[in-house]
Amino acid sequence: MIYLVSANQQLFESEVYKVISVEESLAIMKDWRMMQWDTETTGLDAHIDKDLMWQFGNIEGTVQIIVDCSTIDIRAYKKKMESTFLIGANLAFDCKFAFKHDIIPRAVYDCITMEQLIYLGFPNFMIGANEAIINKYCEAVDSNPNWANLNSKQKTAYIEQVAPEVADFIAHHSGVSLKAICYRYLGEEMDKTIRGEIIWRGIDDSTALYGAGDVKPLYKIMCMQLEILKQRAMIKAAKIECNFVPVKAYFEWCGVHMNEILWKQKMQQDEQKRDTALQKLNDFVVKFGDKRFFKVNLEGDLWTGYDTTPKCTINWNSTAQIIPFLTALGFNCKGIDKKTKEEKDSIDASVLKPQRDINPEFYDTYLAYSEANKVCTTYGQNYLNAINPLTGRVHTTFRALGTDTGRLACGSQQQNISLAKLKGLPCSSKTAPKDTKLKCAYPQLQNLPADELTRACFCAENGNVWISRDYKGEESVLMADFSQDKAMLNVFLKGEDMHSTVAYMLYVDDIPRDTPIKDIKKLYKHLRQEAKGPEFCFAYAGNDSTLVQQYGMTPERAKSIYDNYMKGFPGIAKFQSTQKKFVVNNGYILISPVTGHKSYWWDWKYWKKVQKSFDSKFWEEYKAYHKGTGDNIAKKVSTHFKAKTKYEKNACNSPLQGSGAIIFKIFCKMLFDWVVDKGYFNIVKFCIPVHDELNIECPKELQEVADAKLGEVMKEAAKPFLKTLVLDSDSEVSDHWVH
């Protein structure tokens, strides 16, 4: 039965729904301990757009209640919503529209978040795929020797031709949309065509049926997802991720205040720095003297003058124009494409950095320009465009399971249409304009430059303070505790210096064995500094080859350093070896045994199938006819073993980054509950999350209590994940972001 709660007079009685009052609807919902919930709005921005309909449904799927938000004050449902377990899809969106009415849901189950958790590690176009679909897709890719060189349209056309069932799945049933999930679990096709018509149609029989349909299948889907999660021992993980949904919504709702004047000063400085670097780069080209890359205007005219100074002709934003000059200097520009894993011409830092000694002057000049230009194009006017004039703050989007490790991800190039309209900027439903000055998208806040001026632009409003608190060496503490390596544990238990300890282990021929760790910083400062690169590299499962590629070391020195690290930290070596074997044998990474979070090697079964086909006869033929040829068989072998290397490396990294992400979500939920319980909602604001760091804003009079509470929950949240060590945090209080 569908009920409509509306103050509008109905000229004709509907055969689809029955009109009832708010009081009658609450009486129907009185005994609902769980209910399905969804909203329909005029747009995606809760601060700008309006509510159209709110829909509630019982878990049996027999009753749906539609509330006409244009005539009914939705706050009448505040008590019911805050005391009932809510089931929905993409509930962070709905929560933001609830926040604007002072309704704060906390107990929720999000079907879309759970589907992301179940398929963590899968590419989006393969989410929901069964083994048969995955195998057919992989076989299709392997059957095309030119696959890596195809563009997306060509790849789609090829899959449609050789594996139509796979193409149909990708086009219609993959991903985590409610439509895809509904089909996957219930075998039902959900018609979404009406959604875009609600704004102009209002509530009629069609839109009422559509709204009611969105709160019918959610409970059934939840039950089926929970069965999967139980089988995989992931119920704790599910609870953590669902608990974080309203918290994520609060980050997006609060946004962050920006100092516009200071940001404009930053932009001006960035542009000056870029222009200076560009001039040096152009001067270098002219000085180099190869006439292919500069020209002299001997003609001139009355208007432009007669400037015969040589001018560089290279467009430094064009890879095609840069590579010939690099080649002329002696650089080898052959690199490996990150997506296709095929060799291609590249100007990436990973390709050029090991070759710095070929021409240090050019390398340093080009690097300075590249970095300055990236800052100008990435962190410029688009941030000012993102300021919402109604709140005076920048609001962005977060993805709670934004990476394969489960880390939070931030930002989107999708244009914020509502904000763009409000500010008179170009509107596009898919992407933002290429010109960054016209972008009104959702900015990246987690990976901002760490320089003092940039950080100072993000600040507290008048009367408030900014509190930054971050863990002290979080991933190093987790590595030491997870591996139980004695030397690494001693760094924290005895208060020794991490970089000095690593240097002591790496440079056995340079640092006498009787040297106290505490003296290394003073006596062997250069080695301590040099050790930082390998320390970071090996902690994330890099090896001697990585040192050669990233730091230009000789293979012999890199091998010596790597071997010394593994001998010096045997616990870490054992931990990494165990992790690598586990993912190869099981097809997934156990991010945390405490919560059950897992990241999947999505095509592992196909990989195992290929592995079995590499028998002795295959290897004989491979060595005789294919090795080193670059033919399809050689590419297949290369791709196969690169996949193994990738997942082995991830298996070492993911428990550290992933556990850090889980801990972050737990303490944010604890702090959010405290904020709500104390009546500090919209007073203590969640601003910027940066993996192991939280930035909040609050009135000056709440500074001490808020900072103390944040430190308390951060320490408490980490305890279940540590056997030996304690994870502490430091705070910085200012009127702006200092860290």
XYZ file of C-alpha atoms in Angstrom:
739
model
C 0.000 0.000 0.000
C 1.306 3.463 -0.939
C 0.422 6.450 1.237
C 0.995 10.098 0.366
C 1.480 12.737 3.054
C 0.649 16.098 1.483
C -1.181 19.322 2.282
C -2.162 19.782 -1.337
C -5.822 19.342 -2.079
C -6.456 16.356 -4.379
C -9.039 17.037 -7.097
C -9.307 13.361 -7.948
C -8.767 10.297 -5.826
C -5.744 8.293 -6.931
C -5.866 4.570 -7.618
C -2.139 4.346 -6.778
C -1.907 5.971 -3.356
C -4.014 7.095 -0.417
C -3.589 10.580 1.075
C -3.031 10.631 4.835
C -1.859 13.137 7.472
C 1.533 13.348 9.176
C -0.012 11.976 12.354
C -1.500 9.012 10.515
C 1.798 8.254 8.810
C 3.703 8.324 12.110
C 1.097 6.008 13.622
C 1.707 3.525 10.783
C 5.482 3.786 11.331
C 5.256 3.587 15.113
C 6.476 -0.008 15.493
C 9.012 0.055 12.661
C 12.427 -0.666 14.204
C 13.976 -0.683 10.771
C 12.772 1.114 7.696
C 13.815 1.770 4.131
C 14.530 5.414 3.278
C 15.163 7.466 0.142
C 14.863 11.074 -1.013
C 14.149 12.905 -4.261
C 15.563 16.399 -4.652
C 15.934 19.167 -7.225
C 19.688 18.602 -7.458
C 22.785 17.201 -5.765
C 23.800 20.111 -3.521
C 22.103 19.988 -0.142
C 22.960 23.634 0.601
C 21.430 24.905 -2.651
C 18.824 22.408 -3.809
C 15.436 21.557 -2.328
C 13.733 18.395 -1.165
C 10.890 17.113 -3.343
C 9.866 13.820 -1.757
C 11.009 11.645 1.122
C 10.022 7.998 0.969
C 9.790 5.485 3.809
C 9.057 1.774 3.519
C 8.605 -1.087 5.955
C 10.985 -4.048 5.725
C 8.217 -6.375 4.529
C 7.805 -4.215 1.426
C 4.050 -3.920 1.940
C 3.837 -0.250 2.951
C 5.485 2.821 1.423
C 4.928 6.335 2.708
C 5.718 9.302 0.444
C 6.073 12.730 2.024
C 5.477 15.797 -0.143
C 8.289 18.080 1.041
C 6.841 21.128 -0.717
C 3.886 21.174 1.682
C 5.016 19.166 4.717
C 7.659 20.153 7.280
C 9.896 17.092 7.226
C 11.097 17.856 10.756
C 7.934 16.133 11.950
C 9.822 12.880 11.267
C 13.002 13.840 13.176
C 12.332 11.735 16.294
C 11.340 8.673 14.266
C 14.328 8.893 11.931
C 16.864 9.391 14.699
C 15.559 6.400 16.652
C 15.107 3.944 13.764
C 17.635 1.850 11.836
C 17.614 3.199 8.280
C 18.292 1.121 5.158
C 19.114 2.919 1.927
C 21.391 3.336 -1.063
C 23.928 6.166 -1.195
C 22.705 7.359 2.173
C 25.458 9.958 2.558
C 23.557 11.987 -0.021
C 20.245 11.598 1.822
C 21.887 12.356 5.169
C 23.065 15.768 3.937
C 19.502 16.719 3.023
C 18.431 15.483 6.455
C 21.108 17.623 8.130
C 19.603 20.805 6.668
C 16.428 20.028 8.658
C 18.381 19.261 11.850
C 17.708 15.547 11.418
C 20.826 13.505 12.199
C 20.611 9.819 11.233
C 23.286 7.648 12.817
C 22.165 4.014 12.592
C 22.229 3.150 8.895
C 22.854 0.376 6.390
C 23.965 1.481 2.924
C 23.513 -1.113 0.174
C 25.855 0.687 -2.232
C 28.649 0.990 0.339
C 28.264 -2.687 1.163
C 28.485 -3.661 -2.496
C 31.703 -1.657 -2.760
C 33.014 -3.510 0.291
C 32.061 -6.921 -1.113
C 33.852 -6.154 -4.388
C 36.755 -4.098 -2.999
C 39.638 -4.387 -5.455
C 37.461 -4.925 -8.535
C 37.497 -2.366 -11.369
C 34.080 -0.716 -11.525
C 33.173 -2.291 -14.874
C 33.668 -5.776 -13.388
C 31.814 -5.269 -10.098
C 29.149 -7.950 -9.913
C 30.766 -10.181 -12.529
C 30.735 -13.922 -11.965
C 33.637 -16.221 -12.787
C 32.338 -16.977 -16.279
C 32.099 -13.294 -17.217
C 35.549 -12.570 -15.814
C 37.115 -15.484 -17.683
C 35.484 -14.515 -20.973
C 36.609 -10.930 -20.572
C 40.199 -11.955 -19.811
C 40.221 -14.412 -22.715
C 38.989 -11.669 -25.047
C 41.742 -9.332 -23.891
C 44.403 -12.025 -24.277
C 43.186 -12.868 -27.762
C 43.893 -9.371 -29.071
C 47.647 -8.707 -29.457
C 46.922 -5.017 -30.041
C 44.680 -4.558 -26.969
C 47.023 -2.156 -25.196
C 46.954 0.238 -28.147
C 43.171 0.437 -28.480
C 41.227 3.403 -27.146
C 38.163 2.910 -24.942
C 35.688 2.954 -27.846
C 37.718 0.414 -29.790
C 37.979 -1.842 -26.745
C 34.216 -1.665 -26.240
C 33.594 -2.521 -29.891
C 36.008 -5.445 -29.731
C 34.376 -6.891 -26.606
C 30.949 -6.503 -28.223
C 32.203 -8.501 -31.179
C 34.048 -11.375 -29.484
C 32.224 -11.578 -26.139
C 28.729 -10.045 -26.472
C 27.553 -11.436 -23.123
C 30.439 -9.634 -21.406
C 29.665 -6.402 -23.252
C 26.010 -6.693 -22.206
C 27.012 -7.185 -18.561
C 29.359 -4.188 -18.593
C 26.804 -1.949 -20.296
C 23.752 -2.855 -18.229
C 24.568 -4.735 -15.026
C 28.032 -3.837 -13.726
C 28.861 -1.341 -10.986
C 27.211 -0.400 -7.699
C 24.188 1.630 -8.776
C 20.899 0.645 -7.149
C 19.681 -0.466 -10.565
C 22.639 -2.815 -11.002
C 22.390 -4.131 -7.442
C 18.642 -4.720 -7.734
C 19.131 -6.779 -10.882
C 22.079 -8.666 -9.387
C 20.314 -9.788 -6.212
C 16.647 -9.826 -7.115
C 16.665 -10.273 -10.900
C 14.521 -7.154 -11.237
C 14.954 -4.380 -13.793
C 14.564 -0.998 -12.096
C 13.222 1.733 -14.378
C 14.914 5.066 -13.598
C 13.470 7.125 -16.451
C 10.960 8.910 -14.196
C 13.626 10.262 -11.841
C 14.496 13.242 -14.033
C 10.831 14.107 -14.516
C 9.870 14.534 -10.862
C 11.014 18.165 -10.780
C 8.467 19.295 -13.373
C 5.800 16.614 -12.940
C 5.476 16.868 -9.186
C 3.769 14.033 -7.338
C 1.414 12.052 -9.542
C 0.686 8.368 -10.011
C 3.905 7.736 -11.976
C 6.255 9.594 -9.656
C 4.582 8.098 -6.594
C 5.110 4.589 -7.976
C 8.711 5.443 -8.775
C 9.402 6.811 -5.288
C 7.726 3.848 -3.624
C 9.742 1.474 -5.799
C 12.999 2.815 -4.396
C 12.071 1.769 -0.854
C 10.791 -1.721 -1.623
C 13.881 -3.842 -2.435
C 16.470 -2.447 -0.004
C 15.776 -4.750 2.956
C 15.863 -7.863 0.752
C 19.153 -6.741 -0.750
C 20.548 -6.045 2.707
C 19.730 -9.551 3.884
C 21.398 -11.135 0.847
C 24.481 -8.941 1.192
C 24.758 -9.789 4.889
C 24.806 -13.489 4.055
C 27.805 -12.920 1.806
C 29.504 -10.773 4.421
C 28.912 -13.429 7.102
C 30.387 -16.144 4.889
C 33.477 -13.988 4.389
C 33.761 -13.040 8.099
C 33.287 -9.366 7.211
C 30.426 -8.311 9.502
C 32.711 -6.099 11.604
C 34.001 -4.473 8.436
C 30.425 -3.883 7.282
C 29.473 -2.256 10.571
C 32.461 0.095 10.477
C 31.749 1.162 6.895
C 28.036 1.702 7.549
C 28.771 3.650 10.736
C 31.014 5.937 8.704
C 28.312 6.861 6.151
C 26.771 9.739 8.189
C 30.290 10.859 9.127
C 31.270 11.095 5.463
C 28.103 13.097 4.902
C 29.132 15.443 7.721
C 32.528 16.089 6.108
C 30.744 17.005 2.871
C 28.125 19.054 4.702
C 30.605 21.082 6.784
C 33.089 21.858 4.051
C 36.054 24.113 4.767
C 36.441 27.884 5.010
C 38.947 29.555 2.656
C 40.773 32.864 2.792
C 40.057 34.121 -0.738
C 42.489 37.043 -0.573
C 45.333 34.797 0.553
C 44.494 32.207 -2.109
C 44.688 34.876 -4.813
C 48.089 35.906 -3.466
C 49.134 32.270 -3.619
C 47.932 32.014 -7.219
C 49.919 35.118 -8.157
C 53.080 33.742 -6.539
C 52.549 30.365 -8.215
C 52.203 32.024 -11.620
C 55.335 34.123 -11.075
C 57.265 31.034 -10.045
C 56.021 29.163 -13.116
C 56.860 32.040 -15.474
C 60.354 32.348 -14.019
C 60.922 28.607 -14.408
C 59.563 28.734 -17.957
C 61.965 31.515 -18.915
C 64.911 29.540 -17.546
C 63.748 26.484 -19.478
C 63.429 28.430 -22.733
C 66.825 30.063 -22.177
C 68.369 26.629 -21.703
C 66.990 25.483 -25.057
C 68.384 28.503 -26.864
C 71.728 28.110 -25.112
C 71.824 24.433 -26.131
C 71.980 25.702 -29.685
C 70.029 23.099 -31.647
C 68.154 25.160 -34.250
C 65.349 22.584 -34.450
C 64.068 23.892 -31.116
C 64.284 27.677 -31.445
C 63.854 30.353 -34.078
C 64.906 33.926 -34.758
C 62.444 36.421 -36.226
C 64.478 38.514 -38.637
C 61.464 40.192 -40.193
C 59.378 41.866 -37.501
C 56.977 44.685 -38.318
C 55.876 48.130 -37.250
C 53.463 46.757 -34.649
C 55.391 43.913 -33.021
C 58.800 45.497 -33.324
C 62.087 44.001 -34.436
C 63.034 41.544 -31.703
C 65.710 39.247 -33.126
C 66.315 37.469 -29.820
C 66.190 33.649 -30.328
C 62.875 32.182 -29.072
C 62.269 28.593 -27.955
C 59.582 26.885 -30.061
C 58.835 23.953 -27.745
C 55.363 23.790 -26.220
C 56.195 22.478 -22.750
C 52.677 21.107 -22.360
C 53.130 18.826 -25.376
C 54.794 15.480 -24.749
C 55.270 15.042 -28.500
C 57.327 18.256 -28.673
C 59.323 17.640 -25.492
C 60.525 14.111 -26.269
C 62.658 15.025 -29.345
C 64.529 17.611 -27.267
C 65.047 15.155 -24.415
C 66.359 12.629 -26.903
C 68.732 15.236 -28.312
C 70.076 15.773 -24.798
C 70.676 12.037 -24.430
C 67.710 11.009 -22.280
C 66.021 7.652 -22.905
C 62.290 8.383 -22.892
C 61.080 4.807 -23.067
C 58.855 4.017 -20.104
C 56.046 1.686 -19.110
C 52.453 2.886 -19.368
C 50.804 2.594 -15.935
C 47.506 1.418 -17.402
C 48.523 -0.767 -20.328
C 51.884 -1.879 -18.885
C 53.272 -1.508 -22.402
C 56.422 0.383 -23.375
C 55.824 3.897 -24.649
C 57.511 7.287 -24.901
C 57.176 9.061 -21.589
C 58.320 12.187 -19.739
C 57.207 10.922 -16.325
C 59.498 11.598 -13.388
C 59.918 7.828 -12.907
C 61.560 7.701 -16.342
C 63.676 10.855 -16.134
C 64.764 10.911 -12.484
C 67.217 7.972 -12.704
C 68.814 9.757 -15.691
C 69.349 13.114 -13.949
C 73.131 12.866 -14.249
C 72.864 12.992 -18.057
C 72.137 16.699 -17.786
C 71.504 17.883 -14.205
C 71.007 21.511 -15.233
C 68.192 20.688 -17.631
C 66.624 18.091 -15.345
C 66.445 20.494 -12.389
C 65.166 23.345 -14.592
C 62.510 21.164 -16.234
C 61.442 19.683 -12.890
C 61.036 23.157 -11.390
C 58.825 24.234 -14.309
C 56.752 21.026 -14.297
C 56.032 21.283 -10.600
C 55.222 24.993 -10.794
C 52.954 24.502 -13.808
C 51.108 21.627 -12.120
C 50.429 23.779 -9.076
C 49.042 26.585 -11.272
C 46.743 24.351 -13.315
C 45.585 22.152 -10.430
C 45.313 24.535 -7.485
C 44.056 27.787 -8.937
C 40.811 29.608 -9.723
C 38.841 26.339 -9.617
C 39.110 26.358 -5.808
C 37.639 29.844 -5.594
C 34.873 28.734 -7.966
C 34.037 25.926 -5.542
C 33.204 28.308 -2.682
C 29.473 28.133 -2.005
C 28.178 31.700 -1.538
C 25.398 30.437 0.743
C 27.839 28.892 3.250
C 31.055 30.715 2.370
C 32.806 27.339 2.361
C 34.230 24.813 -0.101
C 32.279 21.560 -0.190
C 33.645 18.510 -1.962
C 32.810 14.812 -2.261
C 34.420 11.856 -0.515
C 34.451 8.171 -1.389
C 34.697 6.075 1.761
C 36.066 3.073 -0.148
C 37.871 5.158 -2.718
C 40.909 2.913 -3.186
C 41.688 -0.804 -3.151
C 43.003 -0.416 0.397
C 39.741 1.092 1.630
C 41.247 4.547 2.057
C 39.128 7.663 1.749
C 39.369 9.380 -1.645
C 38.367 12.943 -2.417
C 37.195 15.206 -5.215
C 35.580 14.802 -8.619
C 35.850 16.497 -12.001
C 32.083 16.254 -12.391
C 30.666 19.776 -12.541
C 28.579 20.896 -9.558
C 25.669 22.017 -11.733
C 23.690 23.689 -8.954
C 26.677 25.729 -7.784
C 27.731 26.540 -11.359
C 24.243 27.908 -12.100
C 24.288 29.947 -8.903
C 27.666 31.473 -9.812
C 26.981 31.919 -13.534
C 29.626 29.406 -14.651
C 29.331 26.839 -17.487
C 27.134 23.862 -16.627
C 27.773 20.316 -17.750
C 26.204 17.142 -16.430
C 29.300 15.023 -17.054
C 32.601 16.874 -16.880
C 33.962 20.246 -15.929
C 35.303 22.642 -18.592
C 38.911 22.060 -19.641
C 39.720 25.656 -18.697
C 40.392 25.444 -14.947
C 39.281 29.063 -14.537
C 35.739 27.977 -15.448
C 35.611 24.765 -13.424
C 33.035 24.476 -10.697
C 33.815 20.893 -9.757
C 34.530 19.166 -6.448
C 38.135 19.986 -5.468
C 40.788 17.692 -4.089
C 41.484 18.533 -0.438
C 43.530 15.541 0.725
C 46.598 15.997 -1.504
C 47.072 19.751 -1.399
C 50.642 21.113 -1.497
C 52.077 21.173 2.019
C 53.717 24.583 1.738
C 52.902 27.119 4.417
C 51.033 29.573 2.192
C 48.725 26.968 0.621
C 47.809 25.466 3.967
C 47.234 28.893 5.505
C 44.473 29.545 2.954
C 42.298 26.955 4.718
C 41.251 28.530 7.945
C 38.719 28.870 10.718
C 35.915 31.386 10.567
C 35.978 34.389 12.891
C 35.607 33.300 16.505
C 36.707 29.743 15.738
C 39.983 27.843 15.937
C 41.446 25.200 13.640
C 42.617 21.958 15.242
C 44.882 19.563 13.353
C 45.713 16.269 14.993
C 47.629 13.460 13.334
C 49.147 10.145 14.345
C 52.869 10.010 15.058
C 54.409 7.689 12.455
C 51.213 5.687 11.998
C 52.297 3.348 9.213
C 55.729 2.766 10.777
C 54.076 1.876 14.091
C 51.682 -0.480 12.316
C 54.522 -2.084 10.356
C 56.552 -2.644 13.521
C 53.588 -4.089 15.415
C 52.229 -6.246 12.583
C 55.669 -7.710 11.807
C 56.795 -7.850 15.461
C 60.292 -7.107 14.204
C 62.521 -6.600 17.256
C 64.681 -3.844 15.803
C 61.656 -1.951 14.522
C 59.798 -2.374 17.831
C 62.817 -1.013 19.690
C 62.589 2.194 17.700
C 59.305 2.917 19.472
C 59.776 1.099 22.781
C 63.183 2.698 23.434
C 62.460 5.979 21.726
C 65.168 5.523 19.095
C 65.282 7.451 15.826
C 63.731 5.538 12.906
C 65.947 6.968 10.153
C 69.112 6.370 12.218
C 68.106 2.782 12.893
C 67.482 2.134 9.200
C 70.799 3.741 8.264
C 72.574 1.516 10.801
C 71.047 -1.585 9.209
C 71.649 -0.525 5.602
C 75.219 0.735 5.673
C 77.075 -2.047 7.499
C 80.354 -1.182 5.760
C 80.105 2.545 6.487
C 78.825 2.682 10.069
C 80.859 0.764 12.679
C 78.782 -1.863 14.488
C 79.585 -0.416 17.905
C 78.099 2.993 17.015
C 75.144 3.867 19.297
C 71.947 4.562 17.343
C 71.583 7.900 19.120
C 74.917 9.118 17.679
C 74.202 8.334 14.022
C 72.278 11.537 13.384
C 75.354 13.528 14.453
C 78.149 11.331 13.088
C 76.575 10.031 9.864
C 74.056 12.675 8.957
C 74.453 12.086 5.196
C 73.821 8.345 5.504
C 70.792 8.920 7.716
C 69.406 11.235 5.042
C 70.217 8.796 2.243
C 68.498 5.967 4.140
C 65.093 7.672 3.950
C 64.554 6.658 0.314
C 65.261 2.927 0.763
C 63.399 2.974 4.087
C 60.200 4.137 2.410
C 60.784 1.917 -0.627
C 61.280 -1.342 1.298
C 58.488 -0.667 3.778
C 56.134 -0.707 0.777
C 57.541 -3.906 -0.733
C 59.959 -2.266 -3.135
C 63.240 -4.022 -3.859
C 66.694 -3.363 -5.269
C 65.260 -2.902 -8.774
C 63.034 -0.147 -7.394
C 66.075 1.656 -6.015
C 67.753 1.476 -9.415
C 64.657 2.885 -11.150
C 63.804 5.605 -8.628
C 67.218 6.734 -7.406
C 69.562 5.793 -10.220
C 71.689 3.524 -7.992
C 73.971 0.937 -9.502
C 72.447 -2.566 -9.393
C 75.294 -3.729 -7.124
C 74.774 -1.011 -4.503
C 71.009 -1.375 -4.635
C 71.292 -5.159 -4.086
C 73.629 -4.663 -1.143
C 71.298 -2.136 0.501
C 68.250 -4.348 -0.048
C 69.951 -7.453 1.386
C 71.167 -5.504 4.416
C 67.649 -4.201 5.094
C 66.125 -7.653 5.019
C 68.876 -9.049 7.281
C 68.552 -6.121 9.667
C 64.766 -6.368 9.871
C 63.996 -10.114 9.615
C 60.522 -9.645 11.085
C 59.568 -7.326 8.251
C 61.069 -9.726 5.710
C 58.975 -12.569 7.161
C 55.821 -10.452 7.288
C 56.164 -9.417 3.657
C 56.972 -12.950 2.533
C 53.879 -14.290 4.324
C 51.682 -11.592 2.805
C 52.921 -12.320 -0.709
C 52.321 -16.048 -0.412
C 48.844 -15.493 1.018
C 47.548 -13.371 -1.859
C 48.978 -15.732 -4.499
C 47.401 -18.748 -2.775
C 44.044 -17.194 -1.840
C 43.273 -14.467 -4.356
C 42.649 -11.709 -1.831
C 44.502 -9.508 0.653
C 43.357 -9.672 4.255
C 43.616 -5.988 5.053
C 42.749 -6.514 8.708
C 42.196 -9.760 10.637
C 40.560 -7.605 13.329
C 37.680 -6.410 11.132
C 37.748 -8.796 8.171
C 38.294 -6.121 5.507
C 39.524 -7.750 2.294
C 40.783 -6.510 -1.048
C 40.311 -8.893 -3.970
C 42.550 -9.944 -6.830
C 39.543 -9.790 -9.113
C 40.796 -12.010 -11.963
C 42.819 -14.374 -9.741
C 41.066 -17.546 -10.874
C 41.820 -16.727 -14.484
C 45.404 -15.953 -13.488
C 45.644 -19.381 -11.818
C 44.248 -20.987 -14.944
C 46.948 -19.347 -17.057
C 49.565 -20.308 -14.475
C 48.665 -23.979 -14.858
C 48.973 -23.719 -18.637
C 52.619 -22.680 -18.276
C 53.915 -26.242 -18.148
C 57.405 -27.467 -19.066
C 56.505 -27.828 -22.743
C 55.249 -24.216 -22.820
C 58.475 -22.908 -21.299
C 60.588 -24.842 -23.781
C 58.723 -23.275 -26.683
C 58.736 -19.876 -25.008
C 62.500 -19.841 -24.575
C 63.066 -21.117 -28.100
C 60.628 -18.946 -30.043
C 59.037 -16.150 -27.990
C 61.319 -14.827 -25.259
C 62.419 -11.275 -25.989
C 60.433 -11.040 -29.216
C 57.605 -8.887 -27.907
C 55.059 -11.092 -29.655
C 51.660 -11.958 -28.195
C 52.999 -14.914 -26.179
C 55.839 -12.829 -24.770
C 53.373 -10.080 -23.821
C 51.086 -12.616 -22.168
C 53.919 -13.950 -20.014
C 55.038 -10.439 -19.109
C 51.505 -9.353 -18.175
C 51.016 -12.512 -16.130
C 54.057 -11.958 -13.943
C 53.508 -8.216 -13.648
C 50.083 -9.004 -12.166
C 51.722 -11.255 -9.586
C 54.260 -8.571 -8.699
C 51.517 -5.962 -8.400
C 49.391 -7.983 -6.005
C 52.375 -9.135 -3.952
C 53.343 -5.504 -3.463
C 49.754 -4.560 -2.621
C 49.635 -7.428 -0.129
C 52.440 -5.762 1.819
C 51.065 -2.227 1.541
C 47.334 -2.757 2.023
C 47.405 -3.981 5.650
C 49.238 -0.779 6.621
C 47.251 1.765 4.616
C 44.017 -0.185 4.979
C 44.279 -0.604 8.753
C 45.096 3.094 9.004
C 41.946 3.863 7.040
C 39.842 1.623 9.276
C 41.218 3.244 12.418
C 40.496 6.667 10.937
C 36.868 5.759 10.250
C 36.420 4.364 13.748
C 37.721 7.427 15.579
C 35.794 9.786 13.278
C 32.599 7.915 14.138
C 33.430 8.151 17.861
C 34.032 11.887 17.564
C 30.886 12.370 15.467
C 28.772 10.664 18.139
C 30.314 12.918 20.776
C 29.586 16.004 18.659
C 25.944 15.011 18.222
C 25.425 13.913 21.829
C 26.890 17.158 23.184
C 24.774 19.323 20.894
C 27.807 20.521 18.924
C 26.438 19.610 15.497
C 27.267 22.429 13.047
C 29.416 23.925 15.819
C 32.349 21.491 15.879
C 32.902 21.033 12.152
C 34.757 18.256 10.335
C 36.853 19.967 7.665
C 39.658 17.996 5.998
C 40.534 14.312 6.489
C 44.073 13.374 5.402
C 44.479 9.624 6.015
C 46.185 9.781 9.452
C 45.186 13.372 10.207
C 41.891 15.066 11.038
C 41.282 18.788 10.779
C 38.317 20.211 12.649
C 37.007 23.694 13.407
C 35.264 24.833 16.567
C 34.585 27.927 18.688
C 37.567 29.093 20.750
C 35.792 28.277 23.995
C 35.555 24.598 22.926
C 39.192 24.322 21.849
C 40.548 22.422 24.842
C 37.664 20.008 25.222
C 37.444 19.281 21.474
C 41.192 18.714 21.103
C 41.287 16.496 24.179
C 38.346 14.436 22.922
C 39.932 14.045 19.494
C 43.194 12.837 21.056
C 41.262 10.421 23.268
C 39.256 8.781 20.461
C 42.291 8.560 18.171
C 44.219 6.628 20.809
C 41.242 4.444 21.703
C 40.389 3.546 18.104
C 43.889 2.188 17.430
C 44.107 -0.116 20.454
C 42.362 -3.210 18.975
C 44.819 -3.249 16.069
C 48.052 -3.223 18.099
C 49.665 -6.016 20.140
C 52.717 -4.254 21.543
C 52.796 -0.566 20.696
C 50.587 2.462 21.300
C 49.560 4.885 18.553
C 49.755 8.437 19.847
C 48.924 11.702 18.124
C 50.101 15.307 18.061
C 47.919 18.378 17.712
C 48.409 21.868 16.361
C 45.918 24.609 17.188
C 45.822 27.791 15.145
C 43.471 29.979 13.144
C 44.427 28.028 9.999
C 45.775 24.688 8.768
C 49.368 24.394 9.974
C 50.348 20.739 9.385
